[in-house]
Short mmCIF file of C-alpha atoms in Angstrom, two decimals:
data_model
loop_
_atom_site.label_atom_id
_atom_site.label_comp_id
_atom_site.label_asym_id
_atom_site.label_seq_id
_atom_site.Cartn_x
_atom_site.Cartn_y
_atom_site.Cartn_z
CA MET S 247 -0.02 -0.07 0.03
CA ARG S 248 0.94 3.65 -0.54
CA GLU S 249 1.80 5.99 2.45
CA ALA S 250 -1.38 7.84 3.91
CA SER S 251 0.08 11.25 2.76
CA VAL S 252 -0.29 10.36 -1.02
CA GLU S 253 -3.46 11.79 -2.34
CA TRP S 254 -5.41 9.30 -4.51
CA GLY S 255 -7.78 10.70 -7.17
CA ALA S 256 -11.58 10.19 -7.48
CA LEU S 257 -11.21 7.68 -10.21
CA HIS S 258 -8.84 5.47 -7.99
CA ARG S 259 -11.21 5.68 -5.01
CA ARG S 260 -14.08 4.36 -7.36
CA CYS S 261 -11.89 1.82 -8.79
CA ALA S 262 -10.96 0.70 -5.20
CA VAL S 263 -14.86 0.36 -4.40
CA GLY S 264 -15.03 -1.65 -7.64
CA VAL S 265 -12.60 -4.20 -6.67
CA VAL S 266 -14.18 -4.54 -3.38
CA ALA S 267 -17.56 -4.99 -4.99
CA GLY S 268 -16.14 -7.44 -7.55
CA VAL S 269 -14.55 -9.57 -4.80
CA ALA S 270 -17.75 -9.67 -2.68
CA VAL S 271 -19.91 -10.52 -5.68
CA LEU S 272 -17.52 -13.17 -6.52
CA GLY S 273 -17.71 -14.79 -3.26
CA ALA S 274 -21.27 -14.70 -2.85
CA ALA S 275 -21.76 -16.33 -6.39
CA ALA S 276 -19.34 -19.08 -5.31
CA VAL S 277 -20.87 -19.96 -2.09
CA PRO S 278 -23.73 -21.98 -3.70
CA VAL S 279 -21.30 -23.79 -6.33
CA VAL S 280 -19.18 -24.56 -3.09
CA TRP S 281 -21.89 -25.75 -1.04
CA ALA S 282 -23.70 -27.89 -3.75
CA GLY S 283 -20.46 -29.23 -5.27
CA SER S 284 -19.21 -30.57 -1.76
CA GLN S 285 -22.38 -32.52 -1.24
CA ASP S 286 -22.76 -33.81 -4.85
CA LEU S 287 -25.98 -32.06 -5.14
CA PRO S 288 -27.65 -32.33 -8.57
CA GLY S 289 -28.24 -29.18 -10.41
CA ASP S 290 -27.24 -26.82 -13.03
CA ARG S 291 -24.85 -24.27 -11.69
CA ARG S 292 -23.50 -22.93 -14.90
CA TRP S 293 -24.98 -19.42 -14.39
CA TRP S 294 -23.39 -19.20 -10.83
CA LEU S 295 -19.91 -19.91 -12.51
CA VAL S 296 -20.58 -17.18 -15.14
CA ALA S 297 -21.45 -14.73 -12.25
CA CYS S 298 -18.02 -15.76 -10.61
CA GLY S 299 -16.17 -15.18 -13.97
CA VAL S 300 -17.90 -11.81 -14.50
CA ALA S 301 -17.14 -10.65 -11.00
CA LEU S 302 -13.67 -11.81 -11.24
CA LEU S 303 -13.16 -9.73 -14.79
CA ALA S 304 -14.96 -6.74 -13.19
CA ALA S 305 -12.60 -6.75 -10.27
CA VAL S 306 -9.33 -7.29 -12.33
CA GLY S 307 -10.51 -4.49 -14.64
CA ALA S 308 -11.21 -2.02 -12.01
CA SER S 309 -7.79 -2.61 -10.49
CA LEU S 310 -6.08 -1.85 -13.62
CA PRO S 311 -5.78 1.85 -13.03
CA LEU S 312 -4.48 1.13 -9.56
CA LEU S 313 -1.72 -0.71 -10.94
CA ARG S 314 -0.37 2.49 -12.51
CA GLN S 315 -0.08 4.01 -9.16
CA ILE S 316 1.53 1.46 -7.26
CA SER S 317 4.45 -0.93 -7.78
CA THR S 318 4.02 -4.32 -9.18
CA THR S 319 4.93 -5.90 -6.05
CA ASP S 320 2.37 -4.20 -3.81
CA TYR S 321 -0.30 -5.15 -6.61
CA VAL S 322 0.56 -8.71 -6.40
CA ALA S 323 0.49 -8.51 -2.70
CA SER S 324 -2.88 -7.24 -2.77
CA PHE S 325 -4.06 -9.74 -5.19
CA VAL S 326 -2.53 -12.54 -3.10
CA ALA S 327 -4.26 -11.05 -0.11
CA LEU S 328 -7.67 -10.98 -1.48
CA VAL S 329 -7.21 -14.46 -2.90
CA LEU S 330 -6.40 -15.53 0.73
CA LEU S 331 -9.60 -14.07 1.85
CA LEU S 332 -11.68 -15.94 -0.64
CA VAL S 333 -10.05 -19.09 0.41
CA LEU S 334 -10.99 -18.49 4.03
CA ALA S 335 -13.99 -17.60 3.54
CA LEU S 336 -15.18 -20.47 0.85
CA GLY S 337 -13.30 -22.86 3.11
CA SER S 338 -15.74 -21.90 5.87
CA VAL S 339 -18.52 -22.73 3.66
CA PHE S 340 -17.06 -26.06 2.70
CA ALA S 341 -16.71 -26.92 6.30
CA ALA S 342 -20.14 -25.63 7.16
CA ALA S 343 -21.69 -27.86 4.35
CA GLN S 344 -19.88 -30.96 5.71
CA ALA S 345 -21.18 -30.33 9.21
CA ALA S 346 -24.68 -29.30 8.04
CA ALA S 347 -24.44 -32.85 6.01
CA GLY S 348 -23.21 -34.70 8.89
CA VAL S 349 -26.15 -33.10 11.34
CA ARG S 350 -28.81 -33.93 8.60
CA THR S 351 -27.73 -37.57 8.19
CA ARG S 352 -27.63 -38.19 12.03
CA LEU S 353 -30.87 -36.53 12.78
CA HIS S 354 -32.74 -38.10 9.73
CA GLU S 355 -32.20 -41.56 9.21
CA PRO S 356 -31.62 -41.91 5.30
CA ARG S 357 -33.02 -44.56 3.16
CA SER S 358 -30.55 -47.65 2.76
CA VAL S 359 -30.23 -49.88 0.03
CA VAL S 360 -28.12 -52.97 -0.89
CA ALA S 361 -25.64 -51.93 -3.66
CA THR S 362 -23.62 -54.58 -5.78
CA VAL S 363 -20.15 -53.57 -6.24
CA THR S 364 -18.43 -54.24 -9.55
CA ALA S 365 -15.47 -53.24 -11.87
CA CYS S 366 -13.06 -52.69 -8.99
CA ARG S 367 -9.58 -51.29 -10.22
CA THR S 368 -6.47 -49.54 -9.05
CA THR S 369 -6.89 -45.85 -9.70
CA GLY S 370 -3.51 -44.56 -8.49
CA ARG S 371 -0.92 -44.69 -5.61
CA ARG S 372 -0.61 -42.44 -2.76
CA LEU S 373 2.06 -42.11 0.26
CA ASP S 374 1.24 -42.93 3.63
CA ASP S 375 2.56 -41.43 6.90
CA GLN S 376 5.66 -43.57 6.74
CA ASP S 377 6.33 -42.60 2.79
CA HIS S 378 5.08 -46.16 1.79
CA GLY S 379 3.50 -46.35 -1.43
CA ARG S 380 -0.34 -47.51 -1.28
CA ASP S 381 -2.71 -48.24 -4.10
CA ILE S 382 -5.62 -46.32 -4.33
CA TYR S 383 -9.00 -48.18 -5.41
CA GLY S 384 -12.21 -47.45 -7.10
CA CYS S 385 -15.31 -49.47 -7.62
CA THR S 386 -18.96 -49.09 -9.18
CA TYR S 387 -21.85 -49.32 -6.80
CA ARG S 388 -25.06 -50.32 -8.57
CA TRP S 389 -28.51 -50.28 -6.69
CA SER S 390 -32.14 -50.32 -7.54
CA VAL S 391 -34.89 -48.02 -6.12
CA ASP S 392 -38.62 -48.14 -6.93
CA GLY S 393 -37.76 -50.11 -10.07
CA ARG S 394 -34.92 -47.77 -11.18
CA GLU S 395 -31.36 -48.88 -11.73
CA PHE S 396 -28.56 -46.42 -10.38
CA SER S 397 -24.66 -46.55 -10.49
CA GLU S 398 -21.98 -44.39 -9.17
CA GLU S 399 -18.24 -44.87 -8.98
CA ARG S 400 -16.65 -44.48 -5.45
CA PRO S 401 -13.17 -44.85 -4.00
CA THR S 402 -12.95 -48.03 -1.88
CA GLU S 403 -10.27 -49.12 0.62
CA GLU S 404 -9.78 -52.62 -1.11
CA LEU S 405 -10.51 -54.45 -4.25
CA TYR S 406 -13.80 -56.15 -3.97
CA PRO S 407 -14.79 -59.20 -6.14
CA ASP S 408 -17.45 -58.61 -8.67
CA GLY S 409 -20.86 -59.20 -7.01
CA HIS S 410 -19.85 -58.10 -3.70
CA GLU S 411 -22.90 -56.59 -1.75
CA THR S 412 -22.81 -53.73 0.73
CA ARG S 413 -25.31 -51.44 2.16
CA VAL S 414 -25.14 -47.71 1.14
CA TRP S 415 -27.26 -44.79 2.14
CA LEU S 416 -29.12 -42.50 0.01
CA ASP S 417 -29.37 -38.73 1.16
CA HIS S 418 -31.51 -36.39 -1.27
CA GLY S 419 -30.18 -38.70 -4.32
CA ARG S 420 -26.56 -38.68 -3.23
CA MET S 421 -25.19 -42.00 -2.24
CA ILE S 422 -22.83 -42.27 0.80
CA THR S 423 -21.13 -45.51 1.80
CA GLY S 424 -20.56 -44.94 5.35
CA ARG S 425 -22.51 -42.74 7.96
CA PRO S 426 -20.40 -39.86 9.41
CA SER S 427 -18.98 -40.18 12.90
CA LEU S 428 -20.14 -38.11 15.63
CA LEU S 429 -16.69 -36.58 15.82
CA ALA S 430 -17.06 -35.46 12.33
CA ILE S 431 -19.67 -32.78 12.93
CA PRO S 432 -17.87 -30.78 15.71
CA PHE S 433 -14.72 -31.19 13.78
CA TRP S 434 -16.06 -29.60 10.58
CA ALA S 435 -18.18 -26.88 12.94
CA VAL S 436 -15.09 -25.97 14.46
CA LEU S 437 -13.24 -25.61 11.11
CA ALA S 438 -16.20 -23.61 9.75
CA LEU S 439 -16.23 -21.21 12.76
CA VAL S 440 -12.49 -20.56 12.51
CA GLY S 441 -12.42 -19.92 8.77
CA LEU S 442 -15.39 -17.65 9.31
CA LEU S 443 -13.83 -15.66 12.12
CA GLY S 444 -10.51 -15.63 10.28
CA ALA S 445 -12.15 -14.30 7.24
CA VAL S 446 -13.84 -11.50 9.13
CA ARG S 447 -10.87 -10.33 10.98
CA PHE S 448 -8.60 -10.48 7.70
CA SER S 449 -11.24 -8.58 5.88
CA ALA S 450 -11.32 -6.01 8.72
CA PHE S 451 -7.21 -5.95 8.53
CA LEU S 452 -7.43 -5.37 4.63
CA ALA S 453 -9.91 -2.54 5.15
CA TRP S 454 -7.74 -0.71 7.63
CA LYS S 455 -4.98 -0.89 5.53
CA ALA S 456 -6.78 0.53 2.79
CA ARG S 457 -7.95 3.48 4.94
CA ALA S 458 -4.46 3.94 6.13
CA ALA S 459 -3.33 4.44 2.81
CA GLY S 460 -6.10 6.82 1.93
CA LEU S 461 -7.67 4.72 -0.64
CA LEU S 462 -10.94 4.06 1.18
CA GLY S 463 -11.13 7.23 3.06
CA GLN S 464 -10.18 8.05 6.50
#
């Protein structure tokens, strides 16, 4: 940021407001995308993504006049700060969605059906805590509800033989292979609260820095 003694023009102040508005709209439009995407909820989210793109372009466009007044380093630092703010805010949304899903599943017994596991295969490898390579598996679950057949591929702990039967739960059209533990609910709730508080504190800090620099007024 520039020193507070530097006088910003009216155009720069309007551009700063435009950047703030663009980032706010981008975050608001991304909330339903993150929430629905984290829960595998059906629906068309293209218009939300379009709104995110338009808001991003508007914020970047509004910031260009500011780039002519500050160094590239300060510009990049401000951009990184806004990205971190969005990560904190949307991370809290993701955690809140997980906590809400856990509460919903615990309070309302979802419908369960028997699914047949087929087409299991190795999908990749990962390193465990001892840096030992472990295979990652995936299987196709097939089940029937009210005479309709459904299938979905999910990661598994082992390679099951074709025809292996297991019980799955159906939560608003989303298949889950195991019910969440009680510990998962407070874990995600605490993460959501920490992310929210972090986003609020960080946004207040950025606003203070902008005011101290004279960009958003004293």
